[in-house]
Amino acid sequence: MTRPRRRLRLPVDPYILALLGMVLLATLLPARGVAAEAASGASTVVVGLLFFLYGAKLSTREALDGVRHWRLHTTVLACTFVVFPLLGLAARGLVPWLLTPALYSGFLFLCLVPSTIQSSIAFTSMAKGNVPAAICAGSFSSLLGMVLTPLLAVVLLGSSGGGFSAGSALKIALQLLAPFLAGQLLRRWIGGFLARHRRIIGFVDRGSILLVVYAAFSQGVVAGIWQQVTWPRLLALLAAEAVLLAVMLSLTWYGAARMGFGRADRIAIQFAGSKKSLAAGLPMATVLFASNASLAVLPLMLFHQMQLMVCAVIAKRRSRDPEAAAEPVPVAGPGGA
């Protein structure tokens, strides 16, 4: 008797549906005039609050303990801030026959943003990899990204990004880095409260990104974004991003093996080194791209959903590897996630 074949179900994150809902809402009812100014001001405030909470949540001791695995973290950072940008620069050859200059700017910006934290940890845990390493790698990437992403954008995108300058980098520091440092300073008094009420950070995290998406796409709709992006161009963008993700997933997995990392570490490197953070990228894009932010965040939003779907499939398969049962899995300490 043959067993019925199990269908492989690709995950559709309800939050992604909410993001798409914000795009639809902005398309049908874009904020204009005073409403646009209010939406932009509110998004600035909630993003600052978000990074303040990130700073108050992150344990300095956990971050310092993770430095001991410096080879793994250096590998992840090199993938995020060296290999990804180089691939983004190589994609310049796709302009203008496949990607428009505006879409390419967004594609290159996608290659500059830091790695994710939550999904890297979740997929590493699902695949029975080195979870503490994924926690530290994602945290280091996010911290350095607040400095490196604006600097790389100034150098690599220049005037094509809509007004990059040293002032833009300073604005990023004031809007994101300053609240983060303030959170670190106050962590002694509010860290315990936030640890007991993790939903607060989750609510602010997701709510702030939804507001940023609505404000950015409202500006884009008013400026005529959907007249600038045709269906063939959108499909071309998806194809370019699929190739980018496939290259990074392969490079992080097989490259880590060549470097002598064990299975658990290779899993952490693959999931932390191949993904990009929507939560960190969107606020930066609104500052750096200004009125062109809607086109800049479109590639990042598409890549975000693609990486979640593909990595979920890979993580499930990795969890069934014969090696997974034979190799002990490191476990994160309290408060590690």
Coordinates of C-alpha atoms in Angstrom, one line a residue:
M1 CA 0.0 0.0 0.0
T2 CA 1.5 3.3 -1.1
R3 CA 1.5 6.2 1.3
P4 CA -0.2 9.4 0.0
R5 CA 2.3 12.0 -1.0
R6 CA 2.5 14.9 1.4
R7 CA 2.2 18.2 -0.3
L8 CA 4.8 20.8 0.4
R9 CA 3.1 23.8 1.7
L10 CA 4.9 27.1 1.3
P11 CA 4.3 29.5 4.2
V12 CA 2.4 32.7 3.6
D13 CA 3.1 35.0 6.5
P14 CA 0.0 36.9 7.6
Y15 CA 2.3 39.8 8.3
I16 CA 3.3 39.8 4.6
L17 CA -0.4 40.0 3.7
A18 CA -0.7 42.9 6.1
L19 CA 2.2 44.6 4.2
L20 CA 0.5 44.0 0.9
G21 CA -2.7 45.4 2.4
M22 CA -0.8 48.6 3.3
V23 CA 0.4 48.9 -0.3
L24 CA -3.2 48.4 -1.6
L25 CA -4.5 51.0 0.9
A26 CA -1.8 53.4 -0.2
T27 CA -2.7 52.8 -3.8
L28 CA -6.4 53.4 -3.3
L29 CA -6.3 56.0 -0.5
P30 CA -2.8 57.6 -0.5
A31 CA -2.0 60.2 2.2
R32 CA -1.8 63.7 0.7
G33 CA -1.1 67.1 2.0
V34 CA -1.4 67.4 5.8
A35 CA -2.2 63.7 6.1
A36 CA 1.0 62.8 4.3
E37 CA 3.0 65.1 6.7
A38 CA 1.3 63.5 9.6
A39 CA 2.0 59.9 8.4
S40 CA 5.6 60.8 7.7
G41 CA 6.0 62.3 11.2
A42 CA 4.3 59.4 12.9
S43 CA 6.5 56.9 11.1
T44 CA 9.6 58.8 12.2
V45 CA 8.5 58.7 15.8
V46 CA 7.5 55.0 15.9
V47 CA 10.8 54.0 14.2
G48 CA 12.8 55.9 16.8
L49 CA 10.7 54.1 19.5
L50 CA 11.4 50.8 17.8
F51 CA 15.2 51.2 17.9
F52 CA 15.0 52.5 21.5
L53 CA 13.3 49.2 22.5
Y54 CA 15.8 47.2 20.5
G55 CA 18.6 48.9 22.5
A56 CA 16.8 48.3 25.8
K57 CA 16.3 44.6 24.9
L58 CA 19.8 43.6 23.7
S59 CA 22.0 42.2 26.5
T60 CA 25.5 43.6 26.2
R61 CA 26.8 40.5 28.0
E62 CA 25.3 38.1 25.5
A63 CA 26.8 40.1 22.6
L64 CA 30.2 40.0 24.2
D65 CA 30.0 36.3 24.9
G66 CA 29.2 35.7 21.2
V67 CA 32.5 37.4 20.1
R68 CA 34.3 34.2 21.1
H69 CA 33.0 32.6 17.9
W70 CA 34.6 35.3 15.8
R71 CA 35.3 33.2 12.7
L72 CA 31.6 32.5 12.3
H73 CA 30.5 36.1 12.9
T74 CA 33.2 37.5 10.5
T75 CA 32.0 35.1 7.8
V76 CA 28.4 36.2 8.2
L77 CA 29.4 39.9 8.2
A78 CA 31.5 39.4 5.1
C79 CA 28.5 37.8 3.3
T80 CA 26.2 40.6 4.4
F81 CA 28.4 43.7 3.8
V82 CA 30.9 42.5 1.2
V83 CA 29.6 39.6 -1.0
F84 CA 26.0 40.9 -1.2
P85 CA 27.1 44.4 -2.3
L86 CA 29.5 43.0 -4.8
L87 CA 26.7 40.9 -6.3
G88 CA 24.5 44.0 -6.3
L89 CA 27.2 45.9 -8.2
A90 CA 27.4 43.1 -10.7
A91 CA 23.7 43.4 -11.4
R92 CA 24.4 46.8 -12.9
G93 CA 24.7 45.0 -16.2
L94 CA 20.9 44.3 -16.0
V95 CA 20.2 48.0 -16.6
P96 CA 18.4 49.2 -18.7
W97 CA 17.4 46.1 -20.7
L98 CA 16.0 44.2 -17.7
L99 CA 15.8 46.6 -14.7
T100 CA 15.1 50.3 -14.8
P101 CA 17.7 52.6 -13.1
A102 CA 15.2 53.2 -10.2
L103 CA 14.5 49.5 -9.6
Y104 CA 18.3 48.8 -9.8
S105 CA 18.9 51.4 -7.1
G106 CA 16.4 49.6 -4.9
F107 CA 18.0 46.2 -5.8
L108 CA 21.4 47.5 -4.8
F109 CA 20.1 49.0 -1.6
L110 CA 18.6 45.6 -0.7
C111 CA 22.1 44.2 -0.9
L112 CA 23.4 46.8 1.6
V113 CA 21.0 46.3 4.5
P114 CA 21.9 44.1 7.5
S115 CA 20.7 40.6 8.1
T116 CA 17.6 39.6 10.0
I117 CA 17.5 38.5 13.7
Q118 CA 14.2 36.8 14.4
S119 CA 13.9 34.7 11.2
S120 CA 17.6 33.7 11.3
I121 CA 17.1 32.4 14.8
A122 CA 13.8 30.7 13.9
F123 CA 15.1 28.9 10.9
T124 CA 18.4 27.9 12.5
S125 CA 16.4 26.4 15.4
M126 CA 14.1 24.6 13.1
A127 CA 17.1 23.1 11.2
K128 CA 18.8 22.1 14.4
G129 CA 21.7 24.5 14.0
N130 CA 23.8 26.7 16.3
V131 CA 21.1 29.0 17.7
P132 CA 23.3 31.1 20.0
A133 CA 25.6 31.8 17.0
A134 CA 22.5 32.9 14.9
I135 CA 21.4 35.2 17.8
C136 CA 24.8 36.9 18.0
A137 CA 25.4 37.0 14.2
G138 CA 22.0 38.7 13.6
S139 CA 22.6 41.2 16.5
F140 CA 26.1 42.1 15.3
S141 CA 24.8 42.6 11.7
S142 CA 22.0 44.9 12.9
L143 CA 24.3 47.0 15.0
L144 CA 26.9 47.4 12.3
G145 CA 24.2 48.0 9.7
M146 CA 23.1 51.2 11.4
V147 CA 26.6 52.6 10.5
L148 CA 27.7 50.5 7.4
T149 CA 24.5 50.6 5.4
P150 CA 24.3 54.4 5.2
L151 CA 28.0 54.7 4.4
L152 CA 27.8 52.0 1.7
A153 CA 24.8 53.7 0.3
V154 CA 26.6 57.0 0.1
V155 CA 29.6 55.4 -1.6
L156 CA 27.9 52.9 -4.0
L157 CA 24.6 54.7 -4.8
G158 CA 25.7 58.3 -4.6
S159 CA 23.3 60.7 -6.3
S160 CA 21.3 57.9 -8.0
G161 CA 19.6 57.1 -4.7
G162 CA 17.8 60.4 -4.4
G163 CA 20.1 62.7 -2.5
F164 CA 22.7 60.6 -0.6
S165 CA 25.1 62.6 1.4
A166 CA 27.0 62.8 4.6
G167 CA 23.9 64.6 5.9
S168 CA 21.8 61.5 5.1
A169 CA 24.1 59.3 7.0
L170 CA 24.0 61.7 10.0
K171 CA 20.2 61.7 9.8
I172 CA 20.2 57.9 10.0
A173 CA 22.5 58.1 13.0
L174 CA 20.2 60.5 14.8
Q175 CA 17.0 58.7 13.9
L176 CA 18.2 55.1 14.6
L177 CA 21.5 54.9 16.4
A178 CA 20.7 57.6 19.0
P179 CA 17.5 56.0 20.2
F180 CA 19.3 52.6 20.3
L181 CA 22.1 54.0 22.5
A182 CA 19.5 55.6 24.7
G183 CA 17.8 52.2 25.1
Q184 CA 21.2 50.6 26.0
L185 CA 21.8 53.3 28.7
L186 CA 18.3 52.8 30.2
R187 CA 18.3 49.0 29.9
R188 CA 19.3 48.6 33.5
W189 CA 16.0 50.1 34.6
I190 CA 13.6 48.9 31.9
G191 CA 15.2 45.8 30.5
G192 CA 13.5 43.5 33.0
F193 CA 10.1 45.0 32.2
L194 CA 10.6 44.5 28.4
A195 CA 11.8 40.9 28.9
R196 CA 8.5 40.2 30.7
H197 CA 6.5 41.9 28.0
R198 CA 8.1 40.8 24.8
R199 CA 4.8 41.5 22.9
I200 CA 5.4 45.3 23.3
I201 CA 8.5 45.1 21.0
G202 CA 6.7 42.8 18.6
F203 CA 3.7 45.2 18.4
V204 CA 5.9 48.3 17.9
D205 CA 8.1 46.4 15.4
R206 CA 5.3 45.3 13.1
G207 CA 3.2 48.3 13.6
S208 CA 6.0 50.7 12.8
I209 CA 6.9 48.9 9.6
L210 CA 3.2 48.9 8.4
L211 CA 3.1 52.6 9.0
V212 CA 6.4 53.2 7.1
V213 CA 5.2 51.1 4.2
Y214 CA 1.9 53.1 4.0
A215 CA 3.7 56.5 4.2
A216 CA 6.4 55.5 1.6
F217 CA 3.9 54.0 -0.9
S218 CA 1.6 57.0 -0.5
Q219 CA 4.4 59.2 -1.6
G220 CA 5.1 56.8 -4.5
V221 CA 1.5 56.6 -5.6
V222 CA 1.2 60.4 -5.6
A223 CA 4.5 60.5 -7.7
G224 CA 3.1 57.8 -10.1
I225 CA 5.0 54.7 -9.0
W226 CA 2.6 52.3 -10.8
Q227 CA 3.2 54.1 -14.0
Q228 CA 6.9 53.5 -13.7
V229 CA 6.8 49.8 -12.9
T230 CA 5.3 47.5 -15.5
W231 CA 4.5 43.8 -15.1
P232 CA 7.4 42.7 -17.3
R233 CA 9.8 44.8 -15.2
L234 CA 8.3 43.4 -12.0
L235 CA 8.8 39.8 -13.2
A236 CA 12.4 40.6 -14.2
L237 CA 13.0 42.0 -10.7
L238 CA 11.7 38.8 -9.1
A239 CA 13.9 36.7 -11.4
A240 CA 17.0 38.7 -10.5
E241 CA 16.2 38.4 -6.8
A242 CA 15.6 34.6 -7.1
V243 CA 19.1 34.3 -8.6
L244 CA 20.6 36.5 -5.9
L245 CA 19.0 34.4 -3.1
A246 CA 20.1 31.1 -4.8
V247 CA 23.7 32.3 -5.1
M248 CA 23.9 33.4 -1.5
L249 CA 22.2 30.3 -0.1
S250 CA 24.7 28.1 -2.1
L251 CA 27.7 30.2 -1.2
T252 CA 27.0 30.3 2.5
W253 CA 26.3 26.6 2.7
Y254 CA 29.1 25.2 0.6
G255 CA 31.6 28.0 1.3
A256 CA 31.2 27.4 5.1
A257 CA 31.9 23.7 4.5
R258 CA 35.1 24.6 2.6
M259 CA 36.1 26.8 5.5
G260 CA 35.9 23.8 7.9
F261 CA 32.7 24.8 9.8
G262 CA 30.6 22.0 11.3
R263 CA 27.0 21.3 10.3
A264 CA 25.4 23.4 13.2
D265 CA 27.6 26.4 12.3
R266 CA 27.0 26.0 8.6
I267 CA 23.2 26.3 9.2
A268 CA 23.7 29.4 11.3
I269 CA 25.9 30.9 8.6
Q270 CA 23.5 30.0 5.8
F271 CA 20.4 31.5 7.4
A272 CA 22.1 34.6 8.9
G273 CA 24.3 35.3 5.9
S274 CA 21.7 35.0 3.1
K275 CA 18.9 37.1 4.4
K276 CA 18.1 40.8 4.6
S277 CA 16.1 42.7 7.2
L278 CA 12.9 44.5 6.2
A279 CA 12.6 46.0 9.7
A280 CA 16.1 47.7 9.4
G281 CA 15.9 48.5 5.7
L282 CA 12.6 50.3 5.5
P283 CA 13.3 53.1 7.9
M284 CA 16.7 53.7 6.3
A285 CA 15.2 53.8 2.9
T286 CA 12.7 56.4 3.8
V287 CA 15.5 58.6 5.0
L288 CA 18.0 57.9 2.2
F289 CA 15.6 57.9 -0.7
A290 CA 13.1 60.5 0.4
S291 CA 10.4 60.8 -2.3
N292 CA 11.8 57.8 -4.2
A293 CA 11.5 55.5 -1.2
S294 CA 8.5 53.5 -2.6
L295 CA 10.6 52.2 -5.5
A296 CA 13.5 51.6 -3.2
V297 CA 11.6 49.4 -0.7
L298 CA 9.7 47.4 -3.4
P299 CA 12.7 45.1 -4.1
L300 CA 13.3 44.6 -0.4
M301 CA 9.7 43.7 0.3
L302 CA 9.7 41.1 -2.5
F303 CA 13.1 39.6 -1.4
H304 CA 11.8 39.5 2.2
Q305 CA 8.9 37.3 1.3
M306 CA 11.0 35.2 -1.1
Q307 CA 13.6 34.5 1.5
L308 CA 11.0 33.4 4.1
M309 CA 9.4 30.9 1.8
V310 CA 12.6 29.4 0.5
C311 CA 14.4 29.3 3.9
A312 CA 11.3 27.6 5.5
V313 CA 11.5 24.8 3.0
I314 CA 15.3 24.4 3.5
A315 CA 15.0 24.5 7.3
K316 CA 12.4 21.7 7.2
R317 CA 14.6 19.5 5.0
R318 CA 17.7 20.2 7.1
S319 CA 15.8 19.1 10.3
R320 CA 15.3 15.7 8.7
D321 CA 19.0 15.2 7.7
P322 CA 20.5 12.0 9.3
E323 CA 23.3 14.3 10.6
A324 CA 20.8 16.3 12.6
A325 CA 20.1 13.4 15.0
A326 CA 23.7 12.5 15.4
E327 CA 25.1 16.0 16.2
P328 CA 24.3 17.8 19.4
V329 CA 22.6 21.1 19.0
P330 CA 23.8 24.2 21.0
V331 CA 21.0 25.7 23.0
A332 CA 20.5 29.4 23.6
G333 CA 20.7 30.7 27.1
P334 CA 17.8 32.5 28.9
G335 CA 16.7 35.6 27.1
G336 CA 18.7 34.7 24.0
A337 CA 15.9 35.2 21.4

